[in-house]
PDB file of C-alpha atoms in Angstrom:
ATOM      1  CA  MET R1203     -10.208 -20.589   1.067  1.00  0.00           C
ATOM      2  CA  ASN R1204     -11.739 -16.351   0.972  1.00  0.00           C
ATOM      3  CA  ARG R1205     -10.859 -14.758  -2.145  1.00  0.00           C
ATOM      4  CA  ILE R1206      -7.723 -12.010  -2.135  1.00  0.00           C
ATOM      5  CA  ILE R1207      -6.965  -9.446  -4.195  1.00  0.00           C
ATOM      6  CA  THR R1208      -3.514  -7.808  -3.218  1.00  0.00           C
ATOM      7  CA  ILE R1209      -2.913  -4.061  -5.351  1.00  0.00           C
ATOM      8  CA  GLY R1210       0.710  -2.700  -5.448  1.00  0.00           C
ATOM      9  CA  ARG R1211       0.406   0.839  -7.016  1.00  0.00           C
ATOM     10  CA  GLU R1212       2.725   3.131  -8.471  1.00  0.00           C
ATOM     11  CA  PHE R1213       1.725   6.705  -6.470  1.00  0.00           C
ATOM     12  CA  GLY R1214      -0.928   8.818  -8.804  1.00  0.00           C
ATOM     13  CA  SER R1215      -1.868   5.425 -11.356  1.00  0.00           C
ATOM     14  CA  GLY R1216      -5.440   5.127  -9.715  1.00  0.00           C
ATOM     15  CA  GLY R1217      -4.669   1.732  -7.608  1.00  0.00           C
ATOM     16  CA  ARG R1218      -6.263   2.883  -4.699  1.00  0.00           C
ATOM     17  CA  GLU R1219      -9.217   4.004  -7.065  1.00  0.00           C
ATOM     18  CA  LEU R1220      -9.331   0.871  -8.718  1.00  0.00           C
ATOM     19  CA  GLY R1221      -9.289  -1.078  -5.234  1.00  0.00           C
ATOM     20  CA  LYS R1222     -12.727   0.828  -4.051  1.00  0.00           C
ATOM     21  CA  ARG R1223     -14.134   0.500  -7.125  1.00  0.00           C
ATOM     22  CA  LEU R1224     -13.344  -3.500  -7.565  1.00  0.00           C
ATOM     23  CA  SER R1225     -14.801  -3.946  -3.543  1.00  0.00           C
ATOM     24  CA  GLU R1226     -17.916  -2.158  -4.702  1.00  0.00           C
ATOM     25  CA  LEU R1227     -18.772  -4.044  -7.779  1.00  0.00           C
ATOM     26  CA  LEU R1228     -17.702  -7.283  -6.464  1.00  0.00           C
ATOM     27  CA  GLY R1229     -18.786  -7.116  -2.917  1.00  0.00           C
ATOM     28  CA  TYR R1230     -15.367  -7.584  -1.878  1.00  0.00           C
ATOM     29  CA  ALA R1231     -14.302  -6.040   1.598  1.00  0.00           C
ATOM     30  CA  TYR R1232     -11.968  -3.262   1.254  1.00  0.00           C
ATOM     31  CA  TYR R1233      -8.461  -2.583   3.721  1.00  0.00           C
ATOM     32  CA  ASP R1234      -6.339   0.674   3.304  1.00  0.00           C
ATOM     33  CA  LYS R1235      -6.231   3.172   5.297  1.00  0.00           C
ATOM     34  CA  GLU R1236      -8.086   0.682   8.541  1.00  0.00           C
ATOM     35  CA  ILE R1237      -4.897  -0.962   8.144  1.00  0.00           C
ATOM     36  CA  ILE R1238      -3.142   1.349   9.642  1.00  0.00           C
ATOM     37  CA  ALA R1239      -5.745   2.655  12.784  1.00  0.00           C
ATOM     38  CA  GLU R1240      -5.501  -1.062  13.393  1.00  0.00           C
ATOM     39  CA  ILE R1241      -1.753  -1.344  13.337  1.00  0.00           C
ATOM     40  CA  ALA R1242      -1.970   2.620  16.054  1.00  0.00           C
ATOM     41  CA  LYS R1243      -4.641   0.465  17.915  1.00  0.00           C
ATOM     42  CA  ARG R1244      -2.456  -2.697  18.780  1.00  0.00           C
ATOM     43  CA  THR R1245       1.195  -1.074  19.301  1.00  0.00           C
ATOM     44  CA  GLN R1246      -0.540   2.676  21.377  1.00  0.00           C
ATOM     45  CA  LEU R1247       1.801   3.990  18.554  1.00  0.00           C
ATOM     46  CA  ALA R1248      -0.290   7.439  16.612  1.00  0.00           C
ATOM     47  CA  GLU R1249      -1.766   7.085  13.140  1.00  0.00           C
ATOM     48  CA  SER R1250       0.544   9.604  11.370  1.00  0.00           C
ATOM     49  CA  TYR R1251       3.394   7.737  12.814  1.00  0.00           C
ATOM     50  CA  VAL R1252       2.852   4.411  11.613  1.00  0.00           C
ATOM     51  CA  GLN R1253       2.121   5.944   8.589  1.00  0.00           C
ATOM     52  CA  GLN R1254       5.259   8.002   8.274  1.00  0.00           C
ATOM     53  CA  ILE R1255       6.957   4.213   8.540  1.00  0.00           C
ATOM     54  CA  ILE R1256       5.268   2.757   5.874  1.00  0.00           C
ATOM     55  CA  GLU R1257       5.006   5.185   3.395  1.00  0.00           C
ATOM     56  CA  GLN R1258       9.119   5.704   4.596  1.00  0.00           C
ATOM     57  CA  LYS R1259       7.933   9.864   4.517  1.00  0.00           C
ATOM     58  CA  ASN R1260      11.377  11.119   6.236  1.00  0.00           C
ATOM     59  CA  GLY R1261      13.939   7.885   7.239  1.00  0.00           C
ATOM     60  CA  PHE R1262      13.524   7.790  10.993  1.00  0.00           C
ATOM     61  CA  PHE R1263      11.409  10.593  13.136  1.00  0.00           C
ATOM     62  CA  PHE R1264      12.267  11.856  16.114  1.00  0.00           C
ATOM     63  CA  PRO R1265      10.504  13.018  17.970  1.00  0.00           C
ATOM     64  CA  ILE R1266       8.289  10.037  18.021  1.00  0.00           C
ATOM     65  CA  ASN R1267       4.197  10.862  18.605  1.00  0.00           C
ATOM     66  CA  VAL R1268       2.807   8.139  20.483  1.00  0.00           C
ATOM     67  CA  GLY R1269      -0.456   7.270  21.898  1.00  0.00           C
ATOM     68  CA  ARG R1270       1.678   7.390  25.371  1.00  0.00           C
ATOM     69  CA  THR R1271       4.968   8.103  26.788  1.00  0.00           C
ATOM     70  CA  LEU R1272       7.891   5.961  25.276  1.00  0.00           C
ATOM     71  CA  HIS R1273      11.473   5.778  26.672  1.00  0.00           C
ATOM     72  CA  PRO R1274      14.232   3.767  25.145  1.00  0.00           C
ATOM     73  CA  ALA R1275      15.839   1.622  27.428  1.00  0.00           C
ATOM     74  CA  ALA R1276      19.147   3.897  28.640  1.00  0.00           C
ATOM     75  CA  HIS R1277      21.477   1.720  26.957  1.00  0.00           C
ATOM     76  CA  ALA R1278      19.857   1.547  24.005  1.00  0.00           C
ATOM     77  CA  SER R1279      20.773   3.888  20.993  1.00  0.00           C
ATOM     78  CA  ALA R1280      18.307   5.737  19.227  1.00  0.00           C
ATOM     79  CA  GLY R1281      18.643   4.051  15.914  1.00  0.00           C
ATOM     80  CA  GLU R1282      17.894   1.171  17.882  1.00  0.00           C
ATOM     81  CA  TYR R1283      15.237   2.149  19.204  1.00  0.00           C
ATOM     82  CA  VAL R1284      13.692   3.728  16.437  1.00  0.00           C
ATOM     83  CA  MET R1285      14.153  -0.282  14.281  1.00  0.00           C
ATOM     84  CA  LYS R1286      12.319  -2.076  17.658  1.00  0.00           C
ATOM     85  CA  GLN R1287       9.536   0.264  16.395  1.00  0.00           C
ATOM     86  CA  TYR R1288       9.725  -0.255  12.166  1.00  0.00           C
ATOM     87  CA  ALA R1289       9.930  -3.840  13.642  1.00  0.00           C
ATOM     88  CA  THR R1290       6.728  -3.906  15.919  1.00  0.00           C
ATOM     89  CA  VAL R1291       5.068  -1.932  12.799  1.00  0.00           C
ATOM     90  CA  TYR R1292       5.842  -4.645  10.183  1.00  0.00           C
ATOM     91  CA  ALA R1293       5.055  -7.594  12.931  1.00  0.00           C
ATOM     92  CA  GLU R1294       1.514  -6.182  13.440  1.00  0.00           C
ATOM     93  CA  GLN R1295       1.265  -5.368   9.837  1.00  0.00           C
ATOM     94  CA  ALA R1296       1.322  -8.661   8.933  1.00  0.00           C
ATOM     95  CA  ASN R1297      -0.727  -9.721  11.585  1.00  0.00           C
ATOM     96  CA  VAL R1298      -4.007  -7.658  10.747  1.00  0.00           C
ATOM     97  CA  LEU R1299      -3.553  -8.695   7.055  1.00  0.00           C
ATOM     98  CA  ARG R1300      -3.808 -12.199   7.499  1.00  0.00           C
ATOM     99  CA  GLU R1301      -6.553 -11.635   9.929  1.00  0.00           C
ATOM    100  CA  MET R1302      -8.416  -9.912   7.499  1.00  0.00           C
ATOM    101  CA  SER R1303      -7.883 -11.999   5.150  1.00  0.00           C
ATOM    102  CA  GLU R1304      -9.781 -14.277   6.941  1.00  0.00           C
ATOM    103  CA  LYS R1305     -12.869 -12.363   8.061  1.00  0.00           C
ATOM    104  CA  SER R1306     -13.994 -12.805   4.175  1.00  0.00           C
ATOM    105  CA  ASP R1307     -13.095 -12.029   0.603  1.00  0.00           C
ATOM    106  CA  CYS R1308     -11.479  -8.882   0.398  1.00  0.00           C
ATOM    107  CA  ILE R1309      -8.853  -6.375  -1.263  1.00  0.00           C
ATOM    108  CA  ILE R1310      -6.139  -5.503   0.016  1.00  0.00           C
ATOM    109  CA  VAL R1311      -4.065  -1.979  -0.968  1.00  0.00           C
ATOM    110  CA  GLY R1312      -0.279  -1.891  -0.616  1.00  0.00           C
ATOM    111  CA  ARG R1313       0.766  -2.746   2.874  1.00  0.00           C
ATOM    112  CA  CYS R1314       3.330  -5.886   0.905  1.00  0.00           C
ATOM    113  CA  ALA R1315       0.148  -7.808   1.135  1.00  0.00           C
ATOM    114  CA  ASP R1316       0.963  -9.822  -1.721  1.00  0.00           C
ATOM    115  CA  TYR R1317       4.029 -11.540  -0.176  1.00  0.00           C
ATOM    116  CA  ILE R1318       3.035 -11.569   3.622  1.00  0.00           C
ATOM    117  CA  LEU R1319      -0.139 -13.493   2.031  1.00  0.00           C
ATOM    118  CA  ARG R1320       1.529 -15.111  -0.349  1.00  0.00           C
ATOM    119  CA  GLU R1321       0.771 -18.534   1.241  1.00  0.00           C
ATOM    120  CA  LYS R1322      -2.994 -17.910   0.888  1.00  0.00           C
ATOM    121  CA  LYS R1323      -2.112 -17.305  -2.929  1.00  0.00           C
ATOM    122  CA  PRO R1324      -3.677 -14.475  -3.402  1.00  0.00           C
ATOM    123  CA  LEU R1325      -4.228 -12.337  -7.081  1.00  0.00           C
ATOM    124  CA  ARG R1326      -1.709  -9.884  -7.677  1.00  0.00           C
ATOM    125  CA  LEU R1327      -2.385  -6.887  -8.918  1.00  0.00           C
ATOM    126  CA  PHE R1328       0.363  -3.995  -9.821  1.00  0.00           C
ATOM    127  CA  VAL R1329      -0.765  -0.753 -11.488  1.00  0.00           C
ATOM    128  CA  TYR R1330       0.941   1.850 -12.765  1.00  0.00           C
ATOM    129  CA  ALA R1331       1.216   4.339 -15.850  1.00  0.00           C
ATOM    130  CA  ASP R1332       3.297   6.919 -17.152  1.00  0.00           C
ATOM    131  CA  ILE R1333       4.493   9.778 -15.493  1.00  0.00           C
ATOM    132  CA  ASP R1334       2.499  12.194 -17.405  1.00  0.00           C
ATOM    133  CA  SER R1335      -0.781  11.000 -16.448  1.00  0.00           C
ATOM    134  CA  ARG R1336       0.115  10.288 -13.111  1.00  0.00           C
ATOM    135  CA  ILE R1337       0.626  14.386 -12.884  1.00  0.00           C
ATOM    136  CA  GLU R1338      -2.234  14.591 -14.617  1.00  0.00           C
ATOM    137  CA  ARG R1339      -4.535  12.571 -12.220  1.00  0.00           C
ATOM    138  CA  CYS R1340      -2.446  14.244  -8.828  1.00  0.00           C
ATOM    139  CA  LYS R1341      -3.916  17.742 -10.157  1.00  0.00           C
ATOM    140  CA  GLN R1342      -7.938  16.465 -10.693  1.00  0.00           C
ATOM    141  CA  LYS R1343      -7.428  14.481  -6.817  1.00  0.00           C
ATOM    142  CA  GLY R1344      -5.929  17.502  -5.614  1.00  0.00           C
ATOM    143  CA  TYR R1345      -2.964  16.155  -3.850  1.00  0.00           C
ATOM    144  CA  GLU R1346      -2.979  16.907  -0.243  1.00  0.00           C
ATOM    145  CA  GLY R1347      -4.878  20.346  -0.727  1.00  0.00           C
ATOM    146  CA  GLU R1348      -1.641  21.141  -1.582  1.00  0.00           C
ATOM    147  CA  ALA R1349      -1.703  23.285  -5.046  1.00  0.00           C
ATOM    148  CA  LEU R1350       1.647  22.025  -6.180  1.00  0.00           C
ATOM    149  CA  ASP R1351       2.901  23.241 -10.178  1.00  0.00           C
ATOM    150  CA  ASP R1352       4.334  19.899 -12.693  1.00  0.00           C
ATOM    151  CA  LYS R1353       7.707  20.200 -11.684  1.00  0.00           C
ATOM    152  CA  LYS R1354       6.811  19.466  -7.765  1.00  0.00           C
ATOM    153  CA  LEU R1355       4.348  17.089  -8.578  1.00  0.00           C
ATOM    154  CA  ARG R1356       7.034  15.222 -10.704  1.00  0.00           C
ATOM    155  CA  ARG R1357       9.216  14.806  -8.199  1.00  0.00           C
ATOM    156  CA  GLU R1358       7.001  14.307  -5.570  1.00  0.00           C
ATOM    157  CA  ILE R1359       5.470  11.205  -7.043  1.00  0.00           C
ATOM    158  CA  LEU R1360       9.119  10.153  -7.402  1.00  0.00           C
ATOM    159  CA  ARG R1361       9.727  10.195  -3.937  1.00  0.00           C
ATOM    160  CA  VAL R1362       7.081   8.718  -2.943  1.00  0.00           C
ATOM    161  CA  ASP R1363       7.513   5.716  -5.742  1.00  0.00           C
ATOM    162  CA  LYS R1364      10.669   5.696  -4.545  1.00  0.00           C
ATOM    163  CA  ASN R1365      10.170   5.040  -0.354  1.00  0.00           C
ATOM    164  CA  ARG R1366       7.484   2.545  -1.034  1.00  0.00           C
ATOM    165  CA  ALA R1367      10.017   1.010  -3.205  1.00  0.00           C
ATOM    166  CA  LYS R1368      12.567   0.785  -0.444  1.00  0.00           C
ATOM    167  CA  TYR R1369      10.121  -0.261   2.316  1.00  0.00           C
ATOM    168  CA  TYR R1370       8.861  -3.582  -0.253  1.00  0.00           C
ATOM    169  CA  GLU R1371      12.439  -4.086  -0.784  1.00  0.00           C
ATOM    170  CA  TYR R1372      13.594  -4.018   3.358  1.00  0.00           C
ATOM    171  CA  TYR R1373      10.864  -6.432   3.597  1.00  0.00           C
ATOM    172  CA  THR R1374      10.230  -8.683   1.104  1.00  0.00           C
ATOM    173  CA  GLY R1375      13.937  -9.316  -1.161  1.00  0.00           C
ATOM    174  CA  ARG R1376      11.748  -8.789  -3.633  1.00  0.00           C
ATOM    175  CA  THR R1377      12.443  -5.315  -6.503  1.00  0.00           C
ATOM    176  CA  TRP R1378       8.981  -3.477  -6.083  1.00  0.00           C
ATOM    177  CA  GLY R1379       6.789  -3.133  -9.813  1.00  0.00           C
ATOM    178  CA  ASP R1380       8.273  -6.360 -11.107  1.00  0.00           C
ATOM    179  CA  HIS R1381       6.176  -8.166 -13.367  1.00  0.00           C
ATOM    180  CA  SER R1382       7.070 -11.865 -12.189  1.00  0.00           C
ATOM    181  CA  ASN R1383       6.125 -10.613  -8.669  1.00  0.00           C
ATOM    182  CA  TYR R1384       2.661 -10.237  -9.723  1.00  0.00           C
ATOM    183  CA  ASP R1385      -0.289 -11.493 -11.731  1.00  0.00           C
ATOM    184  CA  LEU R1386      -1.234  -8.378 -13.143  1.00  0.00           C
ATOM    185  CA  CYS R1387       0.067  -5.367 -14.065  1.00  0.00           C
ATOM    186  CA  ILE R1388      -2.223  -2.608 -15.454  1.00  0.00           C
ATOM    187  CA  ASN R1389      -1.164   0.310 -17.364  1.00  0.00           C
ATOM    188  CA  THR R1390      -3.820   3.233 -16.868  1.00  0.00           C
ATOM    189  CA  SER R1391      -2.546   5.576 -18.347  1.00  0.00           C
ATOM    190  CA  ARG R1392      -5.693   5.464 -21.783  1.00  0.00           C
ATOM    191  CA  ILE R1393      -7.453   3.517 -19.529  1.00  0.00           C
ATOM    192  CA  SER R1394      -9.287   5.260 -17.523  1.00  0.00           C
ATOM    193  CA  VAL R1395      -9.895   3.809 -13.656  1.00  0.00           C
ATOM    194  CA  LYS R1396     -14.225   2.983 -13.754  1.00  0.00           C
ATOM    195  CA  GLU R1397     -13.108   0.187 -17.211  1.00  0.00           C
ATOM    196  CA  CYS R1398     -10.077  -1.478 -15.318  1.00  0.00           C
ATOM    197  CA  ALA R1399     -12.953  -1.975 -12.677  1.00  0.00           C
ATOM    198  CA  GLN R1400     -15.487  -3.191 -15.139  1.00  0.00           C
ATOM    199  CA  MET R1401     -13.196  -5.445 -16.516  1.00  0.00           C
ATOM    200  CA  LEU R1402     -11.766  -6.722 -14.117  1.00  0.00           C
ATOM    201  CA  SER R1403     -14.782  -7.295 -12.255  1.00  0.00           C
ATOM    202  CA  HIS R1404     -16.220  -9.289 -15.056  1.00  0.00           C
ATOM    203  CA  MET R1405     -13.777 -11.382 -15.338  1.00  0.00           C
ATOM    204  CA  LEU R1406     -13.534 -12.290 -12.354  1.00  0.00           C
ATOM    205  CA  SER R1407     -17.647 -12.807 -11.861  1.00  0.00           C
ATOM    206  CA  THR R1408     -16.729 -15.223 -15.259  1.00  0.00           C
ATOM    207  CA  GLU R1409     -13.970 -17.335 -13.775  1.00  0.00           C
ATOM    208  CA  SER R1410     -15.957 -18.112 -10.483  1.00  0.00           C
ATOM    209  CA  VAL R1411     -18.972 -18.867 -12.184  1.00  0.00           C
ATOM    210  CA  HIS R1412     -17.072 -22.236 -14.623  1.00  0.00           C
ATOM    211  CA  GLN R1413     -15.084 -23.093 -11.009  1.00  0.00           C
TER     212      GLN R1413
END
């Protein structure tokens, strides 16, 4: 069975960077935005719309930008139609994750992967950090090209986390970030993501040797 690592993360904690570095050190496939692209391809929905659904950016979205024109049935309410799109995206997300996990050893960031792939017994990581560390990391990385002050960044970080929690809890029935749902929780407040990746890589490589 392929080895699977799933990474849940607070916004600005460095979870995505950790996944990339770990994939390079271990030689595992890395899946993140590739998942969005594949879902969009299968559903014929625009990637931007799929991203909005998964990130829960603005609740329900109108009009829906899609790769082709879609018309809800006359008898269906707008809310029912949008909920159908949500269900479709989640179903395809589950299919994509299962297929990707069967190809090779891999690392998957977000997407409720720890829950969807629970029968495959992935190593479930959750990455977090204090708010000041996350603000500083966002400033260093440049948040979506915007020059936001600390107050606005704090507000945006909390907004993204709230939406991730709502999405995760809606589809899994679990509490996002609850340590009991993960095998290892990593605080990047006082240690660099590079160091975390190196330590994890060493731990996992050593574990493989002794199995």
